[in-house]
Amino acid sequence: MMDVDFEPEDSDFEDEPAPKGIGIVQRCTGKSTRLCGDEEIPAVVQSILPEGYTYHACRIDNFSQNDEVSFSAIIRLNLRSHQDFNKWLENFQESSSTTWRVKRTFPSTGLKVVFKKAYRCHHNTRPGKGSTNAGRRVASKNTNCSADMIVSIKKAVYEGRTLSRSKDTHLPQYPAELLLNYRHNHQITCADALKFRDVSEETKEVLISLFKRKYGPTQAVEMIKYDLQLRHGANYHMKAADRAVCPDVQFAHR
Ligand SMILES: [Zn+2]
Ligand SMILES: [Zn+2]
């Protein structure tokens, strides 16, 4: 049986297209269906996946302990386009309280794969840059986290008809394949990690609507905090520390 390599690659090539068919992705997209164990997704893993999608796990190695979710998996899901994936990723960042950055883009591979991209946890900033930033925000955020994921979306229909000769038995139901290495080396839901998250689109819209109603930045943030307090009660302190739903006043100034 062939091992799927989840080792992170050197991440010093952010946004640079990689040569076609490089290492890990080529091996996984080609062979993973043969490895399909049709495994049950543990509840702890399901708890961080966005709802409203159909998931199928070819393989899951679950390392979760208590509340700390940790696993690596080959997951198939019903996403058909780049747009579908972006929406899923936005939801995933919400449901898992994690933030992902593009690690590598791949040239469009055309006939069989319509979209492929690699992402890394944002607690891994580029190597070599943190050292000169001692004491600054960037330095404390970087934990060299090796969590990463690679998504490939396969074409389910080719020239108007189903790819009947495809060896991929997960088509046409699950065009997207996600190699998810969800093994963070830091806490995810502690207030320290949440404060680095991006302010979510939803929160941005609330801010904008408050500005239209003549709220200043400080007042607007106070309003959002007040609303969070009403909605989350005992969980308020966790929510208020999460920059995605509770922006800082500096952000509101932008
Ligand atoms: Zn499978
Ligand atoms: Zn991480």
PDB file of C-alpha atoms and ligand atoms in Angstrom:
ATOM      1  CA  MET A   1       0.000   0.000   0.000  1.00  0.00           C
ATOM      2  CA  MET A   2       1.274   3.383  -0.938  1.00  0.00           C
ATOM      3  CA  ASP A   3       1.796   6.064   1.671  1.00  0.00           C
ATOM      4  CA  VAL A   4       0.327   9.456   1.112  1.00  0.00           C
ATOM      5  CA  ASP A   5       2.909  12.016   1.999  1.00  0.00           C
ATOM      6  CA  PHE A   6       1.560  14.800   4.126  1.00  0.00           C
ATOM      7  CA  GLU A   7       4.938  16.327   4.843  1.00  0.00           C
ATOM      8  CA  PRO A   8       4.830  20.044   4.191  1.00  0.00           C
ATOM      9  CA  GLU A   9       6.973  21.193   1.324  1.00  0.00           C
ATOM     10  CA  ASP A  10       9.279  24.145   1.611  1.00  0.00           C
ATOM     11  CA  SER A  11       6.862  27.043   1.859  1.00  0.00           C
ATOM     12  CA  ASP A  12       9.220  29.654   0.465  1.00  0.00           C
ATOM     13  CA  PHE A  13       7.431  29.861  -2.869  1.00  0.00           C
ATOM     14  CA  GLU A  14       4.136  31.411  -1.995  1.00  0.00           C
ATOM     15  CA  ASP A  15       2.025  32.213  -5.017  1.00  0.00           C
ATOM     16  CA  GLU A  16       4.588  31.019  -7.493  1.00  0.00           C
ATOM     17  CA  PRO A  17       3.249  28.479  -9.909  1.00  0.00           C
ATOM     18  CA  ALA A  18       4.936  25.136  -9.492  1.00  0.00           C
ATOM     19  CA  PRO A  19       6.010  22.948 -12.363  1.00  0.00           C
ATOM     20  CA  LYS A  20       3.312  20.598 -13.554  1.00  0.00           C
ATOM     21  CA  GLY A  21       2.887  17.311 -11.775  1.00  0.00           C
ATOM     22  CA  ILE A  22       5.189  17.976  -8.885  1.00  0.00           C
ATOM     23  CA  GLY A  23       5.600  15.327  -6.177  1.00  0.00           C
ATOM     24  CA  ILE A  24       2.814  14.974  -3.654  1.00  0.00           C
ATOM     25  CA  VAL A  25      -0.145  16.168  -5.680  1.00  0.00           C
ATOM     26  CA  GLN A  26       0.575  14.027  -8.674  1.00  0.00           C
ATOM     27  CA  ARG A  27       0.870  10.936  -6.533  1.00  0.00           C
ATOM     28  CA  CYS A  28      -2.237  11.647  -4.483  1.00  0.00           C
ATOM     29  CA  THR A  29      -4.666  12.606  -7.201  1.00  0.00           C
ATOM     30  CA  GLY A  30      -3.525   9.703  -9.275  1.00  0.00           C
ATOM     31  CA  LYS A  31      -3.556   6.979  -6.695  1.00  0.00           C
ATOM     32  CA  SER A  32      -5.724   8.030  -3.787  1.00  0.00           C
ATOM     33  CA  THR A  33      -8.931   6.529  -5.144  1.00  0.00           C
ATOM     34  CA  ARG A  34      -7.287   3.159  -5.056  1.00  0.00           C
ATOM     35  CA  LEU A  35      -6.570   3.769  -1.403  1.00  0.00           C
ATOM     36  CA  CYS A  36     -10.188   4.505  -0.646  1.00  0.00           C
ATOM     37  CA  GLY A  37     -11.152   2.973   2.668  1.00  0.00           C
ATOM     38  CA  ASP A  38     -14.546   4.707   2.762  1.00  0.00           C
ATOM     39  CA  GLU A  39     -13.888   5.680   6.355  1.00  0.00           C
ATOM     40  CA  GLU A  40     -16.357   7.112   8.776  1.00  0.00           C
ATOM     41  CA  ILE A  41     -15.670  10.732   9.659  1.00  0.00           C
ATOM     42  CA  PRO A  42     -15.258  10.999  13.441  1.00  0.00           C
ATOM     43  CA  ALA A  43     -17.642  13.425  15.172  1.00  0.00           C
ATOM     44  CA  VAL A  44     -14.734  15.558  16.341  1.00  0.00           C
ATOM     45  CA  VAL A  45     -13.635  16.067  12.726  1.00  0.00           C
ATOM     46  CA  GLN A  46     -17.205  16.657  11.541  1.00  0.00           C
ATOM     47  CA  SER A  47     -17.551  19.359  14.150  1.00  0.00           C
ATOM     48  CA  ILE A  48     -15.091  21.615  12.306  1.00  0.00           C
ATOM     49  CA  LEU A  49     -16.376  20.929   8.771  1.00  0.00           C
ATOM     50  CA  PRO A  50     -18.953  23.330   7.343  1.00  0.00           C
ATOM     51  CA  GLU A  51     -22.475  21.965   7.127  1.00  0.00           C
ATOM     52  CA  GLY A  52     -24.474  21.756   3.929  1.00  0.00           C
ATOM     53  CA  TYR A  53     -21.920  19.722   1.954  1.00  0.00           C
ATOM     54  CA  THR A  54     -21.661  16.022   1.253  1.00  0.00           C
ATOM     55  CA  TYR A  55     -18.391  14.565   2.496  1.00  0.00           C
ATOM     56  CA  HIS A  56     -16.748  11.270   1.812  1.00  0.00           C
ATOM     57  CA  ALA A  57     -13.539  10.238   3.536  1.00  0.00           C
ATOM     58  CA  CYS A  58     -11.208   7.958   1.615  1.00  0.00           C
ATOM     59  CA  ARG A  59      -8.872   7.981   4.562  1.00  0.00           C
ATOM     60  CA  ILE A  60      -8.698   9.621   7.963  1.00  0.00           C
ATOM     61  CA  ASP A  61      -5.952   9.471  10.537  1.00  0.00           C
ATOM     62  CA  ASN A  62      -7.410  10.985  13.661  1.00  0.00           C
ATOM     63  CA  PHE A  63      -5.001  12.343  16.278  1.00  0.00           C
ATOM     64  CA  SER A  64      -7.539  14.458  18.146  1.00  0.00           C
ATOM     65  CA  GLN A  65      -7.322  14.622  21.905  1.00  0.00           C
ATOM     66  CA  ASN A  66     -10.165  16.031  23.982  1.00  0.00           C
ATOM     67  CA  ASP A  67     -11.156  19.334  22.424  1.00  0.00           C
ATOM     68  CA  GLU A  68      -7.995  19.646  20.364  1.00  0.00           C
ATOM     69  CA  VAL A  69      -8.897  18.591  16.806  1.00  0.00           C
ATOM     70  CA  SER A  70      -6.002  17.048  14.915  1.00  0.00           C
ATOM     71  CA  PHE A  71      -6.087  14.753  11.895  1.00  0.00           C
ATOM     72  CA  SER A  72      -4.935  14.197   8.371  1.00  0.00           C
ATOM     73  CA  ALA A  73      -7.352  13.053   5.741  1.00  0.00           C
ATOM     74  CA  ILE A  74      -8.202  12.534   2.121  1.00  0.00           C
ATOM     75  CA  ILE A  75     -11.696  13.900   1.780  1.00  0.00           C
ATOM     76  CA  ARG A  76     -13.931  14.084  -1.271  1.00  0.00           C
ATOM     77  CA  LEU A  77     -16.730  16.578  -1.483  1.00  0.00           C
ATOM     78  CA  ASN A  78     -19.301  17.942  -3.854  1.00  0.00           C
ATOM     79  CA  LEU A  79     -17.598  21.128  -5.068  1.00  0.00           C
ATOM     80  CA  ARG A  80     -17.492  21.760  -8.799  1.00  0.00           C
ATOM     81  CA  SER A  81     -15.691  25.026  -9.281  1.00  0.00           C
ATOM     82  CA  HIS A  82     -13.154  27.474  -7.946  1.00  0.00           C
ATOM     83  CA  GLN A  83     -16.102  29.592  -6.697  1.00  0.00           C
ATOM     84  CA  ASP A  84     -17.614  26.600  -4.896  1.00  0.00           C
ATOM     85  CA  PHE A  85     -14.303  26.019  -3.159  1.00  0.00           C
ATOM     86  CA  ASN A  86     -13.815  29.660  -2.140  1.00  0.00           C
ATOM     87  CA  LYS A  87     -17.247  29.619  -0.543  1.00  0.00           C
ATOM     88  CA  TRP A  88     -16.449  26.355   1.223  1.00  0.00           C
ATOM     89  CA  LEU A  89     -13.113  27.753   2.442  1.00  0.00           C
ATOM     90  CA  GLU A  90     -14.803  30.859   3.841  1.00  0.00           C
ATOM     91  CA  ASN A  91     -17.246  28.589   5.698  1.00  0.00           C
ATOM     92  CA  PHE A  92     -14.464  26.271   6.830  1.00  0.00           C
ATOM     93  CA  GLN A  93     -12.493  29.161   8.318  1.00  0.00           C
ATOM     94  CA  GLU A  94     -15.620  30.062  10.274  1.00  0.00           C
ATOM     95  CA  SER A  95     -16.478  26.551  11.408  1.00  0.00           C
ATOM     96  CA  SER A  96     -12.920  25.628  12.382  1.00  0.00           C
ATOM     97  CA  SER A  97     -11.708  29.040  13.668  1.00  0.00           C
ATOM     98  CA  THR A  98      -8.611  28.673  11.510  1.00  0.00           C
ATOM     99  CA  THR A  99      -7.198  30.953   8.825  1.00  0.00           C
ATOM    100  CA  TRP A 100      -5.540  29.741   5.636  1.00  0.00           C
ATOM    101  CA  ARG A 101      -3.240  31.440   3.151  1.00  0.00           C
ATOM    102  CA  VAL A 102      -2.314  30.403  -0.339  1.00  0.00           C
ATOM    103  CA  LYS A 103       0.852  28.355  -0.231  1.00  0.00           C
ATOM    104  CA  ARG A 104       1.138  27.512  -3.882  1.00  0.00           C
ATOM    105  CA  THR A 105      -0.830  27.887  -7.058  1.00  0.00           C
ATOM    106  CA  PHE A 106      -0.737  25.404  -9.894  1.00  0.00           C
ATOM    107  CA  PRO A 107      -1.134  26.054 -13.589  1.00  0.00           C
ATOM    108  CA  SER A 108      -4.574  25.052 -14.831  1.00  0.00           C
ATOM    109  CA  THR A 109      -4.196  21.482 -15.750  1.00  0.00           C
ATOM    110  CA  GLY A 110      -7.021  21.610 -18.246  1.00  0.00           C
ATOM    111  CA  LEU A 111      -8.774  18.447 -19.281  1.00  0.00           C
ATOM    112  CA  LYS A 112      -9.103  16.554 -16.037  1.00  0.00           C
ATOM    113  CA  VAL A 113      -8.431  19.014 -13.242  1.00  0.00           C
ATOM    114  CA  VAL A 114     -10.178  22.359 -13.318  1.00  0.00           C
ATOM    115  CA  PHE A 115      -8.690  23.844 -10.166  1.00  0.00           C
ATOM    116  CA  LYS A 116      -5.795  23.055  -7.864  1.00  0.00           C
ATOM    117  CA  LYS A 117      -4.307  25.076  -5.042  1.00  0.00           C
ATOM    118  CA  ALA A 118      -2.292  24.556  -1.867  1.00  0.00           C
ATOM    119  CA  TYR A 119      -2.941  26.413   1.374  1.00  0.00           C
ATOM    120  CA  ARG A 120      -1.094  26.684   4.669  1.00  0.00           C
ATOM    121  CA  CYS A 121      -2.155  27.674   8.147  1.00  0.00           C
ATOM    122  CA  HIS A 122      -1.469  31.379   8.699  1.00  0.00           C
ATOM    123  CA  HIS A 123       0.507  30.525  11.819  1.00  0.00           C
ATOM    124  CA  ASN A 124       3.297  29.735   9.419  1.00  0.00           C
ATOM    125  CA  THR A 125       4.738  32.874   7.960  1.00  0.00           C
ATOM    126  CA  ARG A 126       7.545  32.508   5.518  1.00  0.00           C
ATOM    127  CA  PRO A 127      10.769  31.042   6.885  1.00  0.00           C
ATOM    128  CA  GLY A 128      13.582  33.426   7.612  1.00  0.00           C
ATOM    129  CA  LYS A 129      11.401  36.494   7.921  1.00  0.00           C
ATOM    130  CA  GLY A 130      10.336  36.042  11.539  1.00  0.00           C
ATOM    131  CA  SER A 131      13.835  36.301  12.957  1.00  0.00           C
ATOM    132  CA  THR A 132      14.222  39.991  12.179  1.00  0.00           C
ATOM    133  CA  ASN A 133      10.846  40.789  13.669  1.00  0.00           C
ATOM    134  CA  ALA A 134      11.571  39.976  17.289  1.00  0.00           C
ATOM    135  CA  GLY A 135       8.935  41.420  19.565  1.00  0.00           C
ATOM    136  CA  ARG A 136       6.636  42.364  16.724  1.00  0.00           C
ATOM    137  CA  ARG A 137       3.219  40.969  15.963  1.00  0.00           C
ATOM    138  CA  VAL A 138       4.440  38.836  13.087  1.00  0.00           C
ATOM    139  CA  ALA A 139       6.969  37.072  15.300  1.00  0.00           C
ATOM    140  CA  SER A 140       4.453  36.042  17.932  1.00  0.00           C
ATOM    141  CA  LYS A 141       1.997  34.811  15.323  1.00  0.00           C
ATOM    142  CA  ASN A 142       4.469  32.535  13.586  1.00  0.00           C
ATOM    143  CA  THR A 143       4.677  29.078  15.124  1.00  0.00           C
ATOM    144  CA  ASN A 144       5.953  27.416  11.921  1.00  0.00           C
ATOM    145  CA  CYS A 145       2.731  25.440  11.911  1.00  0.00           C
ATOM    146  CA  SER A 146       2.873  22.660   9.336  1.00  0.00           C
ATOM    147  CA  ALA A 147      -0.884  22.330   8.799  1.00  0.00           C
ATOM    148  CA  ASP A 148      -1.678  22.550   5.111  1.00  0.00           C
ATOM    149  CA  MET A 149      -4.117  21.417   2.484  1.00  0.00           C
ATOM    150  CA  ILE A 150      -4.228  20.824  -1.222  1.00  0.00           C
ATOM    151  CA  VAL A 151      -7.468  20.957  -3.134  1.00  0.00           C
ATOM    152  CA  SER A 152      -8.008  19.624  -6.631  1.00  0.00           C
ATOM    153  CA  ILE A 153     -11.307  19.798  -8.419  1.00  0.00           C
ATOM    154  CA  LYS A 154     -11.751  17.327 -11.200  1.00  0.00           C
ATOM    155  CA  LYS A 155     -13.902  17.743 -14.220  1.00  0.00           C
ATOM    156  CA  ALA A 156     -16.934  15.487 -13.827  1.00  0.00           C
ATOM    157  CA  VAL A 157     -18.177  16.036 -17.331  1.00  0.00           C
ATOM    158  CA  TYR A 158     -15.955  16.000 -20.388  1.00  0.00           C
ATOM    159  CA  GLU A 159     -17.151  17.219 -23.761  1.00  0.00           C
ATOM    160  CA  GLY A 160     -20.751  17.018 -22.675  1.00  0.00           C
ATOM    161  CA  ARG A 161     -20.728  13.461 -21.412  1.00  0.00           C
ATOM    162  CA  THR A 162     -19.712  11.791 -18.195  1.00  0.00           C
ATOM    163  CA  LEU A 163     -16.146  10.636 -17.983  1.00  0.00           C
ATOM    164  CA  SER A 164     -17.179   7.030 -18.087  1.00  0.00           C
ATOM    165  CA  ARG A 165     -13.684   5.744 -18.610  1.00  0.00           C
ATOM    166  CA  SER A 166     -12.283   7.651 -15.647  1.00  0.00           C
ATOM    167  CA  LYS A 167     -10.682   5.420 -13.043  1.00  0.00           C
ATOM    168  CA  ASP A 168     -11.907   7.813 -10.379  1.00  0.00           C
ATOM    169  CA  THR A 169     -14.900   6.068  -8.851  1.00  0.00           C
ATOM    170  CA  HIS A 170     -15.789   9.234  -6.889  1.00  0.00           C
ATOM    171  CA  LEU A 171     -16.884  11.027 -10.044  1.00  0.00           C
ATOM    172  CA  PRO A 172     -19.280  12.546 -10.807  1.00  0.00           C
ATOM    173  CA  GLN A 173     -20.547  12.732  -7.232  1.00  0.00           C
ATOM    174  CA  TYR A 174     -17.451  14.180  -5.553  1.00  0.00           C
ATOM    175  CA  PRO A 175     -15.396  16.273  -7.977  1.00  0.00           C
ATOM    176  CA  ALA A 176     -13.275  17.871  -5.243  1.00  0.00           C
ATOM    177  CA  GLU A 177     -10.429  16.097  -3.500  1.00  0.00           C
ATOM    178  CA  LEU A 178      -9.018  17.635  -0.359  1.00  0.00           C
ATOM    179  CA  LEU A 179      -5.732  16.507   1.141  1.00  0.00           C
ATOM    180  CA  LEU A 180      -6.139  18.038   4.533  1.00  0.00           C
ATOM    181  CA  ASN A 181      -3.264  17.964   6.968  1.00  0.00           C
ATOM    182  CA  TYR A 182      -5.010  19.457   9.958  1.00  0.00           C
ATOM    183  CA  ARG A 183      -2.280  19.070  12.531  1.00  0.00           C
ATOM    184  CA  HIS A 184      -1.648  22.453  14.063  1.00  0.00           C
ATOM    185  CA  ASN A 185       1.226  23.011  16.464  1.00  0.00           C
ATOM    186  CA  HIS A 186      -0.611  25.730  18.385  1.00  0.00           C
ATOM    187  CA  GLN A 187      -3.912  26.239  20.113  1.00  0.00           C
ATOM    188  CA  ILE A 188      -6.732  27.270  17.847  1.00  0.00           C
ATOM    189  CA  THR A 189      -9.477  28.597  20.044  1.00  0.00           C
ATOM    190  CA  CYS A 190      -7.398  30.337  22.690  1.00  0.00           C
ATOM    191  CA  ALA A 191      -7.796  34.092  22.698  1.00  0.00           C
ATOM    192  CA  ASP A 192      -4.150  34.566  21.636  1.00  0.00           C
ATOM    193  CA  ALA A 193      -4.656  32.738  18.350  1.00  0.00           C
ATOM    194  CA  LEU A 194      -8.081  34.163  17.548  1.00  0.00           C
ATOM    195  CA  LYS A 195      -6.931  37.756  17.665  1.00  0.00           C
ATOM    196  CA  PHE A 196      -4.904  37.218  14.482  1.00  0.00           C
ATOM    197  CA  ARG A 197      -7.857  36.034  12.428  1.00  0.00           C
ATOM    198  CA  ASP A 198      -9.130  38.052   9.492  1.00  0.00           C
ATOM    199  CA  VAL A 199     -12.208  40.126  10.071  1.00  0.00           C
ATOM    200  CA  SER A 200     -14.973  38.168   8.306  1.00  0.00           C
ATOM    201  CA  GLU A 201     -16.967  39.486   5.349  1.00  0.00           C
ATOM    202  CA  GLU A 202     -20.131  39.380   7.433  1.00  0.00           C
ATOM    203  CA  THR A 203     -18.567  41.515  10.147  1.00  0.00           C
ATOM    204  CA  LYS A 204     -17.242  43.955   7.530  1.00  0.00           C
ATOM    205  CA  GLU A 205     -20.781  44.384   6.216  1.00  0.00           C
ATOM    206  CA  VAL A 206     -22.107  45.077   9.712  1.00  0.00           C
ATOM    207  CA  LEU A 207     -19.358  47.677  10.198  1.00  0.00           C
ATOM    208  CA  ILE A 208     -20.178  49.356   6.886  1.00  0.00           C
ATOM    209  CA  SER A 209     -23.873  49.496   7.720  1.00  0.00           C
ATOM    210  CA  LEU A 210     -23.038  51.058  11.088  1.00  0.00           C
ATOM    211  CA  PHE A 211     -20.861  53.669   9.372  1.00  0.00           C
ATOM    212  CA  LYS A 212     -23.750  54.487   7.056  1.00  0.00           C
ATOM    213  CA  ARG A 213     -25.802  55.097  10.171  1.00  0.00           C
ATOM    214  CA  LYS A 214     -23.145  57.664  11.223  1.00  0.00           C
ATOM    215  CA  TYR A 215     -21.387  55.569  13.840  1.00  0.00           C
ATOM    216  CA  GLY A 216     -17.706  56.388  14.350  1.00  0.00           C
ATOM    217  CA  PRO A 217     -15.168  53.492  14.400  1.00  0.00           C
ATOM    218  CA  THR A 218     -15.004  53.270  18.187  1.00  0.00           C
ATOM    219  CA  GLN A 219     -18.786  53.403  18.577  1.00  0.00           C
ATOM    220  CA  ALA A 220     -19.237  50.832  15.801  1.00  0.00           C
ATOM    221  CA  VAL A 221     -16.893  48.363  17.508  1.00  0.00           C
ATOM    222  CA  GLU A 222     -18.676  48.991  20.818  1.00  0.00           C
ATOM    223  CA  MET A 223     -22.008  48.227  19.124  1.00  0.00           C
ATOM    224  CA  ILE A 224     -20.633  44.965  17.729  1.00  0.00           C
ATOM    225  CA  LYS A 225     -19.303  43.975  21.155  1.00  0.00           C
ATOM    226  CA  TYR A 226     -22.627  44.790  22.757  1.00  0.00           C
ATOM    227  CA  ASP A 227     -24.432  42.678  20.172  1.00  0.00           C
ATOM    228  CA  LEU A 228     -22.018  39.769  20.747  1.00  0.00           C
ATOM    229  CA  GLN A 229     -22.647  40.002  24.473  1.00  0.00           C
ATOM    230  CA  LEU A 230     -26.397  39.752  23.906  1.00  0.00           C
ATOM    231  CA  ARG A 231     -26.065  36.840  21.513  1.00  0.00           C
ATOM    232  CA  HIS A 232     -23.331  34.788  23.162  1.00  0.00           C
ATOM    233  CA  GLY A 233     -23.646  35.482  26.874  1.00  0.00           C
ATOM    234  CA  ALA A 234     -21.192  33.160  28.609  1.00  0.00           C
ATOM    235  CA  ASN A 235     -19.157  32.639  25.417  1.00  0.00           C
ATOM    236  CA  TYR A 236     -18.767  36.359  24.948  1.00  0.00           C
ATOM    237  CA  HIS A 237     -15.124  36.465  25.998  1.00  0.00           C
ATOM    238  CA  MET A 238     -14.194  33.895  23.380  1.00  0.00           C
ATOM    239  CA  LYS A 239     -16.135  35.725  20.675  1.00  0.00           C
ATOM    240  CA  ALA A 240     -14.779  39.136  21.626  1.00  0.00           C
ATOM    241  CA  ALA A 241     -11.239  37.778  21.281  1.00  0.00           C
ATOM    242  CA  ASP A 242     -11.980  36.463  17.794  1.00  0.00           C
ATOM    243  CA  ARG A 243     -11.070  39.194  15.350  1.00  0.00           C
ATOM    244  CA  ALA A 244     -13.262  37.564  12.683  1.00  0.00           C
ATOM    245  CA  VAL A 245     -16.416  38.578  14.519  1.00  0.00           C
ATOM    246  CA  CYS A 246     -15.036  41.327  16.730  1.00  0.00           C
ATOM    247  CA  PRO A 247     -12.752  43.720  14.849  1.00  0.00           C
ATOM    248  CA  ASP A 248     -10.332  46.032  16.610  1.00  0.00           C
ATOM    249  CA  VAL A 249     -10.879  49.772  16.448  1.00  0.00           C
ATOM    250  CA  GLN A 250      -7.798  50.120  14.205  1.00  0.00           C
ATOM    251  CA  PHE A 251      -9.443  47.847  11.652  1.00  0.00           C
ATOM    252  CA  ALA A 252     -12.653  49.867  11.808  1.00  0.00           C
ATOM    253  CA  HIS A 253     -10.637  52.981  10.918  1.00  0.00           C
ATOM    254  CA  ARG A 254      -9.658  51.537   7.539  1.00  0.00           C
TER     255      ARG A 254
HETATM  256 ZN    ZN B   1     -13.046   7.326  -1.260  1.00  0.00          ZN
HETATM  257 ZN    ZN B   2      -1.809  26.071  12.406  1.00  0.00          ZN
END
